[in-house]
């Protein structure tokens, strides 16, 4: 039993190290403008949000639609904190306001602060909202996310948030260097590392005693409460932790996009993430990760030709016009939902045993045919 | 023997329906007490009042002499209720604990319609119930600083499951067990919270006579082993009569009889409640 467990961990470690190694090698060899890196970076960021949503929706059973709002808080916090003082003082970003934040921090502090700010918002919003259940909770969180977006665009907060204008020239992905040196950090590798650590923390949480309590609440609130689990405290914990990681991913998204604007964090973003979670399988961490990479690859890369006139070598400008991609994309999603009603992974995790069994099954089918 | 649980004129009213009407009863330490009555008599409602699921409209519930639940002088139900002594409790402090606090006091319960954690294994079901007694905070838990505590919890779970002869089934999904074993698992899960008072809501429901027999001796065994006091709701009369020290009989929310099994069996009102009264046309 113990040996099996250790072997399992070794294999897992090797697999993860291999992924990081491949990312690093690709980054050294391919040109940085390659589409692959956009997909990898954005996919990793979306994985982190999807996993944080999964912690809330899949493991605690709280149907929340506020993730975009918490990402926004994280993105703004990060951008405001890491923007160099010189930029803040000049007219380049804060053109109509005088920035009141007279200092700037490093990337690491910025990321943590982004998470903490989102967690603080979640804590305050959670106090009234988490007394609601199911659909009502979803509506209330959606409402609060929109309120956050509106408040951040508010004129009065201009000296802090630059009103409805863009924030830029903060420490985005192209500006990060190894500490105390000028050597730039490989961008994709950086995103993968931050997201990997965050997802690892969530996995550790889910497999801890608190994680079991979350699952108990999801399975049966009445029974969980009768077993001495304080519903409110545990729901609030899950909500705050999930929002912390949403805040971190919001900051990463800001780094990836080079600019921050409240407009980017509409409820559409939440639906996108929710879609990823559902496609990956509610209650499956690896499912969320796989689904977010697939989703980003499809929407940003593989189906791009559908909007540009040429797809799979077929040149038809009348059909493949802008907007056609969305149509095809919707059909694909419908097919996935119809044939994998519980998502790609269900509530299972990716493992060697399951992958090899699946491979064997498909091979046997082929032989029979 | 000291009183472990006392209900003082507890009334639970849902709109115009009086589910429990002025119920006063007590359970002494080390007893097995049964609460019986026809369907809809208000037995489970009484349980839900004790465990904090409902706020009683009137009355008080005392655990080891301390009031754990008292009526709500300001609650909206109070206005509907005139009661026998409406002013008896109104001056006292309002206490309104949630079920988890009641469980932490040492009152554990099982449910009439089994409520196990569906997606978890047998082992995890019991292990989850140990969470309540954990001292470690979330950080030391996530970073596995408190792994000694986790190991202790797992050990205790193993002991408990072996004791209930569920150890072989530990990796099965809880809901895939046969009915009788699910009931047993629910009791094991309740025991994992280290209760002093165990409330069993129809533990023998859906069991055959053979299983009911086993359950009777099982309840006796765990009572002695964990020095428990047991309050149970049950419909199997042979089980009730055999193992309970005292019996309370409810009908339409009101207490109609109490006493030893012998006394209750010969009580005319109990017979009427169960068999019905011939109407004089």
CSV table of C-alpha atoms in Angstrom, one decimal, chain A:
chain,number,residue,atom,x,y,z
A,1,UNK,CA,0.0,0.0,0.0
A,2,UNK,CA,2.7,2.5,1.1
A,3,UNK,CA,5.0,1.5,-1.7
A,4,UNK,CA,2.2,1.8,-4.2
A,5,UNK,CA,1.5,5.3,-2.9
A,6,UNK,CA,5.2,6.3,-3.1
A,7,UNK,CA,5.4,5.0,-6.7
A,8,UNK,CA,2.3,7.0,-7.5
A,9,UNK,CA,3.9,10.1,-6.1
A,10,UNK,CA,7.1,9.5,-8.0
A,11,UNK,CA,5.3,9.0,-11.3
A,12,UNK,CA,3.2,12.1,-10.6
A,13,UNK,CA,6.3,14.1,-9.9
A,14,UNK,CA,8.0,12.9,-13.0
A,15,UNK,CA,5.0,13.7,-15.2
A,16,UNK,CA,4.7,17.3,-13.8
A,17,UNK,CA,8.5,17.8,-14.1
A,18,UNK,CA,8.3,16.6,-17.7
A,19,UNK,CA,5.5,19.2,-18.5
A,20,UNK,CA,7.6,22.0,-17.0
A,21,UNK,CA,10.7,20.8,-18.8
A,22,UNK,CA,8.9,20.7,-22.1
A,23,UNK,CA,7.5,24.2,-21.6
A,24,UNK,CA,11.0,25.5,-20.8
A,25,UNK,CA,12.6,23.8,-23.8
A,26,UNK,CA,9.9,25.1,-26.1
A,27,UNK,CA,10.4,28.5,-24.8
A,28,UNK,CA,14.1,28.3,-25.5
A,29,UNK,CA,13.7,27.0,-29.0
A,30,UNK,CA,10.5,28.5,-30.6
A,31,UNK,CA,10.0,32.1,-31.4
A,32,UNK,CA,8.2,33.9,-28.5
A,33,UNK,CA,5.5,35.2,-30.9
A,34,UNK,CA,4.3,31.6,-31.6
A,35,UNK,CA,0.6,31.2,-31.1
A,36,UNK,CA,1.4,28.1,-28.9
A,37,UNK,CA,2.7,30.4,-26.1
A,38,UNK,CA,-0.5,32.5,-26.1
A,39,UNK,CA,-2.5,29.3,-25.7
A,40,UNK,CA,-0.3,27.9,-23.0
A,41,UNK,CA,-0.2,31.1,-21.0
A,42,UNK,CA,-3.9,31.9,-21.2
A,43,UNK,CA,-4.8,28.2,-20.8
A,44,UNK,CA,-2.7,28.1,-17.5
A,45,UNK,CA,-4.4,31.2,-16.2
A,46,UNK,CA,-7.8,29.9,-17.1
A,47,UNK,CA,-7.0,26.6,-15.4
A,48,UNK,CA,-6.3,28.4,-12.2
A,49,UNK,CA,-9.6,30.3,-12.3
A,50,UNK,CA,-11.5,27.1,-13.3
A,51,UNK,CA,-10.0,25.2,-10.5
A,52,UNK,CA,-10.9,27.9,-8.0
A,53,UNK,CA,-14.4,27.9,-9.3
A,54,UNK,CA,-14.4,24.1,-9.0
A,55,UNK,CA,-13.4,24.4,-5.4
A,56,UNK,CA,-16.5,26.4,-4.8
A,57,UNK,CA,-19.0,24.9,-7.2
A,58,UNK,CA,-17.7,21.4,-7.4
A,59,UNK,CA,-16.4,20.6,-4.0
A,60,UNK,CA,-18.4,22.9,-1.7
A,61,UNK,CA,-21.6,22.9,-3.7
A,62,UNK,CA,-21.9,26.7,-3.7
A,63,UNK,CA,-23.2,27.9,-7.1
A,64,UNK,CA,-21.4,31.2,-7.3
A,65,UNK,CA,-21.1,33.4,-10.4
A,66,UNK,CA,-18.9,36.1,-8.9
A,67,UNK,CA,-15.5,35.0,-10.2
A,68,UNK,CA,-15.1,37.8,-12.7
A,69,UNK,CA,-15.6,40.4,-10.0
A,70,UNK,CA,-12.8,38.9,-7.8
A,71,UNK,CA,-10.5,38.6,-10.8
A,72,UNK,CA,-11.1,42.3,-11.5
A,73,UNK,CA,-10.2,43.1,-7.9
A,74,UNK,CA,-7.0,41.1,-8.2
A,75,UNK,CA,-6.1,42.6,-11.6
A,76,UNK,CA,-6.5,46.2,-10.4
A,77,UNK,CA,-4.7,45.6,-7.1
A,78,UNK,CA,-1.8,44.1,-9.0
A,79,UNK,CA,-1.7,46.8,-11.6
A,80,UNK,CA,-1.9,49.7,-9.1
A,81,UNK,CA,0.7,48.2,-6.8
A,82,UNK,CA,3.3,47.2,-9.3
A,83,UNK,CA,3.1,50.3,-11.6
A,84,UNK,CA,6.4,52.2,-11.1
A,85,UNK,CA,6.2,55.5,-9.2
A,86,UNK,CA,7.6,57.3,-12.2
A,87,UNK,CA,4.8,56.2,-14.4
A,88,UNK,CA,2.2,57.0,-11.7
A,89,UNK,CA,3.6,60.6,-11.4
A,90,UNK,CA,3.7,61.1,-15.2
A,91,UNK,CA,0.7,61.7,-17.4
A,92,UNK,CA,1.1,58.5,-19.4
A,93,UNK,CA,-1.5,56.4,-17.5
A,94,UNK,CA,-3.2,58.7,-14.9
A,95,UNK,CA,-4.0,61.4,-17.4
A,96,UNK,CA,-7.1,62.9,-15.8
A,97,UNK,CA,-6.3,62.0,-12.1
A,98,UNK,CA,-3.4,62.3,-9.7
A,99,UNK,CA,-2.6,58.9,-8.5
A,100,UNK,CA,-2.7,58.6,-4.7
A,101,UNK,CA,-0.6,55.5,-4.4
A,102,UNK,CA,2.9,56.8,-3.9
A,103,UNK,CA,4.8,53.6,-3.9
A,104,UNK,CA,5.3,50.4,-6.0
A,105,UNK,CA,6.0,46.8,-5.1
A,106,UNK,CA,7.5,43.8,-6.7
A,107,UNK,CA,5.8,41.1,-8.7
A,108,UNK,CA,5.6,38.6,-5.8
A,109,UNK,CA,4.1,41.1,-3.4
A,110,UNK,CA,1.7,42.3,-6.0
A,111,UNK,CA,0.4,38.8,-6.7
A,112,UNK,CA,-0.1,38.0,-3.0
A,113,UNK,CA,-1.7,41.4,-2.5
A,114,UNK,CA,-4.0,40.8,-5.5
A,115,UNK,CA,-5.2,37.5,-3.9
A,116,UNK,CA,-5.6,39.1,-0.4
A,117,UNK,CA,-7.6,42.0,-1.8
A,118,UNK,CA,-10.0,39.6,-3.6
A,119,UNK,CA,-10.2,37.5,-0.5
A,120,UNK,CA,-11.1,40.6,1.6
A,121,UNK,CA,-13.9,41.5,-0.9
A,122,UNK,CA,-15.1,37.9,-0.8
A,123,UNK,CA,-15.1,37.9,3.0
A,124,UNK,CA,-17.3,41.0,3.1
A,125,UNK,CA,-19.6,39.9,0.3
A,126,UNK,CA,-19.8,36.4,1.8
A,127,UNK,CA,-21.2,37.6,5.1
A,128,UNK,CA,-24.7,38.4,3.7
A,129,UNK,CA,-24.6,36.3,0.5
A,130,UNK,CA,-23.6,32.9,1.9
A,131,UNK,CA,-26.9,32.6,3.8
A,132,UNK,CA,-28.6,32.1,0.5
A,133,UNK,CA,-28.8,28.8,-1.3
A,134,UNK,CA,-28.4,27.5,-4.9
A,135,UNK,CA,-29.9,29.8,-7.6
A,136,UNK,CA,-30.3,32.7,-5.2
A,137,UNK,CA,-26.7,32.6,-4.3
A,138,UNK,CA,-25.8,32.6,-8.0
A,139,UNK,CA,-27.9,35.7,-8.6
A,140,UNK,CA,-26.6,37.5,-5.6
A,141,UNK,CA,-22.9,36.8,-6.4
A,142,UNK,CA,-23.5,37.8,-10.1
A,143,UNK,CA,-25.0,41.0,-8.9
A,144,UNK,CA,-22.1,41.8,-6.5
A,145,UNK,CA,-19.6,41.1,-9.3
A,146,UNK,CA,-21.3,43.6,-11.5
A,147,UNK,CA,-21.4,46.1,-8.6
A,148,UNK,CA,-17.7,45.7,-8.1
A,149,UNK,CA,-17.1,46.4,-11.8
A,150,UNK,CA,-19.3,49.5,-11.7
A,151,UNK,CA,-17.6,50.8,-8.5
A,152,UNK,CA,-14.1,50.4,-10.0
A,153,UNK,CA,-15.1,52.5,-13.0
A,154,UNK,CA,-16.6,55.2,-10.7
A,155,UNK,CA,-15.2,58.6,-11.3
A,156,UNK,CA,-14.7,59.4,-7.6
A,157,UNK,CA,-12.3,56.5,-7.3
A,158,UNK,CA,-10.3,57.8,-10.3
A,159,UNK,CA,-7.2,58.7,-8.3
A,160,UNK,CA,-6.9,55.0,-7.4
A,161,UNK,CA,-8.4,53.1,-10.3
A,162,UNK,CA,-7.9,55.7,-13.1
A,163,UNK,CA,-11.7,55.7,-13.6
A,164,UNK,CA,-12.9,53.8,-16.7
A,165,UNK,CA,-9.5,54.3,-18.4
A,166,UNK,CA,-6.9,51.7,-19.1
A,167,UNK,CA,-4.1,50.9,-16.6
A,168,UNK,CA,-0.9,49.9,-18.2
A,169,UNK,CA,2.9,50.0,-17.9
A,170,UNK,CA,2.8,48.0,-14.7
A,171,UNK,CA,5.0,44.9,-14.3
A,172,UNK,CA,3.5,42.7,-17.0
A,173,UNK,CA,5.0,39.5,-18.3
A,174,UNK,CA,7.5,41.2,-20.5
A,175,UNK,CA,8.9,43.2,-17.6
A,176,UNK,CA,9.6,40.5,-15.0
A,177,UNK,CA,13.2,39.5,-14.2
A,178,UNK,CA,14.9,37.2,-11.8
A,179,UNK,CA,15.3,38.9,-8.5
A,180,UNK,CA,18.5,41.1,-8.2
A,181,UNK,CA,19.3,40.6,-11.9
A,182,UNK,CA,18.3,41.9,-15.3
A,183,UNK,CA,17.7,38.4,-16.8
A,184,UNK,CA,14.1,38.1,-18.0
A,185,UNK,CA,12.1,35.2,-16.6
A,186,UNK,CA,10.7,32.9,-19.4
A,187,UNK,CA,7.1,34.1,-19.6
A,188,UNK,CA,5.2,30.9,-20.1
A,189,UNK,CA,7.4,29.2,-17.5
A,190,UNK,CA,6.6,31.9,-15.0
A,191,UNK,CA,2.8,31.6,-15.6
A,192,UNK,CA,3.0,27.8,-15.3
A,193,UNK,CA,4.9,28.0,-12.1
A,194,UNK,CA,2.5,30.5,-10.4
A,195,UNK,CA,-0.6,28.6,-11.6
A,196,UNK,CA,1.0,25.2,-10.7
A,197,UNK,CA,1.8,26.3,-7.1
A,198,UNK,CA,-1.7,27.7,-6.7
A,199,UNK,CA,-3.4,24.6,-8.0
A,200,UNK,CA,-1.2,22.4,-5.9
A,201,UNK,CA,-2.4,24.4,-2.8
A,202,UNK,CA,-6.0,23.9,-3.8
A,203,UNK,CA,-5.4,20.2,-4.3
A,204,UNK,CA,-3.8,20.0,-0.8
A,205,UNK,CA,-6.8,21.8,0.6
A,206,UNK,CA,-9.3,19.5,-1.0
A,207,UNK,CA,-7.5,16.4,0.3
A,208,UNK,CA,-7.3,17.8,3.9
A,209,UNK,CA,-9.8,17.5,6.7
A,210,UNK,CA,-11.2,20.9,5.8
A,211,UNK,CA,-11.6,19.6,2.2
A,212,UNK,CA,-13.6,16.7,3.5
A,213,UNK,CA,-15.8,19.0,5.4
A,214,UNK,CA,-16.4,21.0,2.2
A,215,UNK,CA,-17.4,17.8,0.4
A,216,UNK,CA,-19.7,16.9,3.3
A,217,UNK,CA,-21.5,20.2,2.9
A,218,UNK,CA,-21.9,19.6,-0.8
A,219,UNK,CA,-23.3,16.1,-0.2
A,220,UNK,CA,-25.7,16.9,2.5
A,221,UNK,CA,-25.9,20.2,4.4
A,222,UNK,CA,-28.2,18.9,7.1
A,223,UNK,CA,-26.0,15.9,7.9
A,224,UNK,CA,-22.9,17.9,7.7
A,225,UNK,CA,-24.3,20.3,10.3
A,226,UNK,CA,-25.4,17.4,12.5
A,227,UNK,CA,-21.8,16.2,12.4
A,228,UNK,CA,-20.7,19.4,14.0
A,229,UNK,CA,-19.5,21.2,10.9
A,230,UNK,CA,-20.3,24.9,11.1
A,231,UNK,CA,-21.9,25.6,7.8
A,232,UNK,CA,-21.4,29.3,7.7
A,233,UNK,CA,-17.7,29.2,8.7
A,234,UNK,CA,-16.8,26.5,6.2
A,235,UNK,CA,-18.7,28.1,3.3
A,236,UNK,CA,-17.1,31.4,4.1
A,237,UNK,CA,-13.7,29.7,4.2
A,238,UNK,CA,-14.2,28.1,0.8
A,239,UNK,CA,-15.6,31.3,-0.7
A,240,UNK,CA,-12.6,33.4,0.6
A,241,UNK,CA,-10.0,30.9,-0.5
A,242,UNK,CA,-11.6,30.4,-3.9
A,243,UNK,CA,-11.6,34.2,-4.4
A,244,UNK,CA,-8.0,34.5,-3.3
A,245,UNK,CA,-7.0,32.3,-6.2
A,246,UNK,CA,-9.4,34.1,-8.5
A,247,UNK,CA,-7.6,37.3,-7.5
A,248,UNK,CA,-4.2,35.8,-8.2
A,249,UNK,CA,-5.4,34.6,-11.6
A,250,UNK,CA,-6.9,38.1,-12.3
A,251,UNK,CA,-3.4,39.5,-11.7
A,252,UNK,CA,-1.9,37.0,-14.0
A,253,UNK,CA,-4.4,37.8,-16.7
A,254,UNK,CA,-3.5,41.5,-16.3
A,255,UNK,CA,0.2,40.6,-16.7
A,256,UNK,CA,-0.7,38.5,-19.8
A,257,UNK,CA,-2.8,41.2,-21.4
A,258,UNK,CA,-0.5,44.1,-20.5
A,259,UNK,CA,-3.5,46.3,-19.8
A,260,UNK,CA,-6.3,46.3,-17.2
A,261,UNK,CA,-9.7,47.8,-17.8
A,262,UNK,CA,-12.9,47.0,-15.8
A,263,UNK,CA,-14.7,46.4,-19.2
A,264,UNK,CA,-12.7,43.1,-19.6
A,265,UNK,CA,-14.2,41.6,-16.5
A,266,UNK,CA,-17.9,41.3,-17.6
A,267,UNK,CA,-20.0,38.4,-16.5
A,268,UNK,CA,-19.2,36.9,-19.9
A,269,UNK,CA,-15.9,35.9,-18.4
A,270,UNK,CA,-17.6,34.1,-15.5
A,271,UNK,CA,-19.7,32.2,-18.0
A,272,UNK,CA,-16.6,31.2,-20.0
A,273,UNK,CA,-15.0,29.9,-16.8
A,274,UNK,CA,-18.2,28.1,-15.8
A,275,UNK,CA,-18.3,26.5,-19.2
A,276,UNK,CA,-14.8,25.2,-18.8
A,277,UNK,CA,-15.7,23.8,-15.4
A,278,UNK,CA,-18.8,22.0,-16.8
A,279,UNK,CA,-16.9,20.7,-19.8
A,280,UNK,CA,-14.1,19.4,-17.7
A,281,UNK,CA,-16.4,17.9,-15.1
A,282,UNK,CA,-17.7,19.4,-12.0
A,283,UNK,CA,-15.5,18.1,-9.1
A,284,UNK,CA,-12.5,17.2,-11.2
A,285,UNK,CA,-9.3,19.3,-10.9
A,286,UNK,CA,-7.5,17.7,-13.9
A,287,UNK,CA,-10.7,17.9,-15.9
A,288,UNK,CA,-10.8,21.7,-15.3
A,289,UNK,CA,-7.2,22.0,-16.4
A,290,UNK,CA,-7.6,19.9,-19.6
A,291,UNK,CA,-10.8,21.7,-20.5
A,292,UNK,CA,-9.3,25.2,-20.1
A,293,UNK,CA,-6.4,24.4,-22.4
A,294,UNK,CA,-8.7,22.8,-24.9
A,295,UNK,CA,-11.1,25.8,-24.7
A,296,UNK,CA,-8.4,28.3,-25.2
A,297,UNK,CA,-6.7,26.4,-28.0
A,298,UNK,CA,-10.0,26.0,-29.8
A,299,UNK,CA,-11.2,29.6,-29.4
A,300,UNK,CA,-7.8,31.4,-29.9
A,301,UNK,CA,-6.0,29.1,-32.3
A,302,UNK,CA,-7.5,26.1,-34.0
A,303,UNK,CA,-10.8,27.7,-35.0
A,304,UNK,CA,-9.3,31.0,-35.8
A,305,UNK,CA,-9.4,30.3,-39.6
A,306,UNK,CA,-13.2,30.3,-39.4
A,307,UNK,CA,-13.1,34.0,-38.9
A,308,UNK,CA,-10.2,34.7,-41.3
A,309,UNK,CA,-11.5,33.2,-44.5
A,310,UNK,CA,-9.4,30.0,-44.7
A,311,UNK,CA,-10.0,27.0,-42.6
A,312,UNK,CA,-8.3,23.6,-43.1
A,313,UNK,CA,-7.1,24.8,-46.5
A,314,UNK,CA,-10.6,25.6,-47.7
A,315,UNK,CA,-10.8,29.2,-48.9
A,316,UNK,CA,-14.3,30.5,-48.6
A,317,UNK,CA,-14.5,34.2,-47.6
A,318,UNK,CA,-18.3,34.3,-47.8
A,319,UNK,CA,-18.8,31.6,-45.2
A,320,UNK,CA,-15.7,31.9,-43.0
A,321,UNK,CA,-16.4,35.5,-41.9
A,322,UNK,CA,-16.0,37.0,-38.6
A,323,UNK,CA,-18.5,35.5,-36.2
A,324,UNK,CA,-18.6,32.1,-37.8
A,325,UNK,CA,-16.1,30.8,-35.3
A,326,UNK,CA,-18.6,31.4,-32.5
A,327,UNK,CA,-21.2,29.4,-34.3
A,328,UNK,CA,-19.0,26.4,-34.8
A,329,UNK,CA,-17.8,26.7,-31.3
A,330,UNK,CA,-21.3,26.6,-29.9
A,331,UNK,CA,-22.0,23.4,-31.9
A,332,UNK,CA,-18.8,21.8,-30.5
A,333,UNK,CA,-19.9,22.7,-26.9
A,334,UNK,CA,-23.3,21.3,-27.5
A,335,UNK,CA,-21.9,18.0,-28.8
A,336,UNK,CA,-19.6,17.7,-25.8
A,337,UNK,CA,-22.4,18.4,-23.4
A,338,UNK,CA,-24.7,15.9,-25.2
A,339,UNK,CA,-22.1,13.0,-25.3
A,340,UNK,CA,-20.2,13.7,-22.1
A,341,UNK,CA,-23.1,14.8,-19.9
A,342,UNK,CA,-20.9,14.8,-16.8
A,343,UNK,CA,-18.0,16.6,-18.5
A,344,UNK,CA,-14.9,15.1,-20.0
A,345,UNK,CA,-13.7,13.7,-16.7
A,346,UNK,CA,-16.9,13.4,-14.6
A,347,UNK,CA,-15.7,13.8,-11.0
A,348,UNK,CA,-12.7,11.5,-11.5
A,349,UNK,CA,-9.1,12.6,-11.7
A,350,UNK,CA,-6.6,11.9,-14.5
A,351,UNK,CA,-4.4,8.9,-13.5
A,352,UNK,CA,-2.1,6.4,-15.0
A,353,UNK,CA,-4.4,3.5,-14.4
A,354,UNK,CA,-7.4,5.2,-15.9
A,355,UNK,CA,-5.5,6.5,-18.9
A,356,UNK,CA,-4.0,3.1,-19.8
A,357,UNK,CA,-7.4,1.4,-19.3
A,358,UNK,CA,-8.9,4.0,-21.7
A,359,UNK,CA,-6.1,3.4,-24.2
A,360,UNK,CA,-6.6,-0.3,-24.0
A,361,UNK,CA,-10.3,0.0,-24.5
A,362,UNK,CA,-10.0,2.1,-27.6
A,363,UNK,CA,-7.4,-0.1,-29.1
A,364,UNK,CA,-9.4,-3.2,-28.5
A,365,UNK,CA,-12.4,-1.5,-30.2
A,366,UNK,CA,-10.2,-0.7,-33.2
A,367,UNK,CA,-9.0,-4.3,-33.4
A,368,UNK,CA,-12.6,-5.6,-33.3
A,369,UNK,CA,-13.5,-3.4,-36.1
